[in-house]
């Protein structure tokens, strides 16, 4: 019994030592000055690096530790206990498994197959070393007479390098195979449920908004992963002995006084909330009352919070990975609590005594733009060359067409009641620097084609706008782009229909755009029916039908694309998107 307690005690001490010095001690940068070395579980990336250094460390480090213990025991003439020191190695693997799965709560990240292989190699080699060095009863440390024997060890080391490198090239020993994405997600969601049950009252009191809670729990999960309970106990002891500033508690908050986990959660929530409020207040000052915490703003704000909380390398990527894992299963963007309290009231329009106007022609429509807040189009019309005194609307003649440019218009609704604006050649509408603009129930129909040698403008174009709502808008093109959106915030296309577009039906650059309950059909697009770059795209409850494209229906360049209940039918495309966009797209096959 005493031998068992001794072996498990030594194994536990060694496990704690490996957690402190293992990764840094064996990193390649200390040996060659470069390389990745010891691999740790990372969130936010799917690493395919080999775990060969980890395998060597977990096989040979316990044996070296066992030999040091045995040498010390021999020095004190405790030969019987020295011979039993070999059992420290299998005890170490048992302690390692217990500490990871039970004490640290990381059972979701524990790969039994990988751990069993390492344990078997280490245990077998330990007994071989014991048989060669410990059982004869001689001193473990070599003498000059034994130097010739050690030359054979050089040969064995070379043979070992050949075997271990061959073993390390196996795909099964890559990090993404030993600790898979599914294992990481299960760990995150299990920890979220546990922490929410334990700390929900504290988090709700300080940060009642869904967005802030997702950020807080993401940081809490990651900090707990990096600092397990036993490590935090050690930090508490060091703090009480030294009385110097340290990061303590589950949320690793820097403090001058001793705090427990619940207090660290409270202080961590305050720190996250402060960073959030600073970001929002600055954004409102820069963007005035039209600022909304939507589109790409939550992710930019998350990066700022992470940098304020911990500037360590890969910290932002890890928190974002956890944040979007929780978002995928638990939440949607719904953060308005702190935003609305700081939003200044929108000013009433006073420039026009008649805020409502009914118009019958395109000329009348152009005259009222920017002068009235609500314009109703009562008759079909077409874009024609015109001269107007309205500073907000300019008709720019282009090759084979006229482009109406609308600038600096705010808080405007143009209602068409399904009226048609006919376009000839390159006719179109361009909105620049507009805010809170709604186009409702208007159809844009291209009447004739543009010559092939002409690069035609899109039918609708938006540049540097905010708060654009296109409701029940229909675009019937023949050989032109449908909608082009550039550097815009909060653009929503709802209940729309785009058909017959060429090159691309809807293109967005550096913008956040939402498409809902819309139909894209018979668009002959080489670049994708929908194309988004450097922005955010959210599509839901929409249909893409009979759109012949060369490659992708949705072409994504460095953007965050989310789909929900998007149905695709026909068209002859190669793939839905050039990047993974989740599980919200359903391909409908013909019954016949």
Short mmCIF file of N, CA and C in Angstrom, two decimals, residues 28 66 73 98 104 127 152 161 174 188 196 210 232 269 281 359 418 444 486 489 491 545 567 577 582 592:
data_model
loop_
_atom_site.label_atom_id
_atom_site.label_comp_id
_atom_site.label_asym_id
_atom_site.label_seq_id
_atom_site.Cartn_x
_atom_site.Cartn_y
_atom_site.Cartn_z
N UNK A 28 10.47 23.87 -29.98
CA UNK A 28 11.58 23.85 -30.94
C UNK A 28 12.38 25.14 -30.93
N UNK A 66 11.33 8.96 -13.59
CA UNK A 66 11.41 7.72 -12.82
C UNK A 66 12.87 7.38 -12.49
N UNK A 73 16.71 7.19 -4.62
CA UNK A 73 16.41 6.12 -3.67
C UNK A 73 17.62 5.21 -3.47
N UNK A 98 -7.06 11.13 -15.23
CA UNK A 98 -8.01 11.57 -14.20
C UNK A 98 -8.02 13.09 -14.09
N UNK A 104 -9.93 18.72 -14.23
CA UNK A 104 -9.92 19.89 -15.12
C UNK A 104 -11.19 20.03 -15.92
N UNK A 127 9.57 -0.29 -18.39
CA UNK A 127 9.95 -1.59 -17.85
C UNK A 127 11.24 -2.11 -18.49
N UNK A 152 26.81 2.38 -28.23
CA UNK A 152 25.67 1.67 -28.83
C UNK A 152 24.38 2.47 -28.70
N UNK A 161 15.17 7.76 -34.01
CA UNK A 161 14.75 8.91 -34.80
C UNK A 161 14.05 8.48 -36.08
N UNK A 174 -1.97 13.81 -36.28
CA UNK A 174 -2.07 15.25 -36.46
C UNK A 174 -3.02 15.82 -35.41
N UNK A 188 -17.03 23.26 -25.39
CA UNK A 188 -17.50 24.64 -25.23
C UNK A 188 -18.94 24.68 -24.75
N UNK A 196 -23.16 28.89 -16.97
CA UNK A 196 -24.38 29.68 -16.95
C UNK A 196 -25.24 29.31 -15.73
N UNK A 210 -27.81 40.07 -24.67
CA UNK A 210 -27.36 38.78 -25.20
C UNK A 210 -25.93 38.86 -25.74
N UNK A 232 -5.34 27.31 -10.55
CA UNK A 232 -5.82 28.50 -9.84
C UNK A 232 -5.57 28.38 -8.34
N UNK A 269 -16.89 40.82 -15.79
CA UNK A 269 -18.08 41.38 -16.47
C UNK A 269 -17.98 42.90 -16.57
N UNK A 281 -19.83 54.19 -27.61
CA UNK A 281 -19.89 55.65 -27.49
C UNK A 281 -19.03 56.32 -28.56
N UNK A 359 -46.79 61.74 -56.92
CA UNK A 359 -46.22 62.14 -58.20
C UNK A 359 -46.67 61.16 -59.28
N UNK A 418 -46.44 48.88 -56.73
CA UNK A 418 -46.20 47.98 -57.87
C UNK A 418 -46.18 48.71 -59.21
N UNK A 444 -38.37 47.70 -61.57
CA UNK A 444 -37.47 48.31 -62.53
C UNK A 444 -37.31 47.32 -63.69
N UNK A 486 -21.93 49.43 -52.24
CA UNK A 486 -20.52 49.70 -51.94
C UNK A 486 -20.41 50.54 -50.67
N UNK A 489 -23.93 50.43 -44.81
CA UNK A 489 -24.27 49.75 -43.57
C UNK A 489 -25.78 49.55 -43.48
N UNK A 491 -28.13 47.29 -44.91
CA UNK A 491 -28.92 47.21 -46.13
C UNK A 491 -29.79 45.96 -46.05
N UNK A 545 -33.49 30.01 -58.03
CA UNK A 545 -34.06 29.02 -58.94
C UNK A 545 -33.66 29.31 -60.39
N UNK A 567 -33.40 27.98 -50.36
CA UNK A 567 -33.70 26.84 -51.22
C UNK A 567 -33.15 27.09 -52.63
N UNK A 577 -21.31 27.60 -52.82
CA UNK A 577 -20.42 28.72 -52.54
C UNK A 577 -18.98 28.25 -52.57
N UNK A 582 -22.37 26.98 -43.84
CA UNK A 582 -23.26 26.38 -42.86
C UNK A 582 -24.27 25.44 -43.47
N UNK A 592 -39.37 14.74 -61.29
CA UNK A 592 -39.34 13.89 -62.47
C UNK A 592 -37.92 13.54 -62.86
#
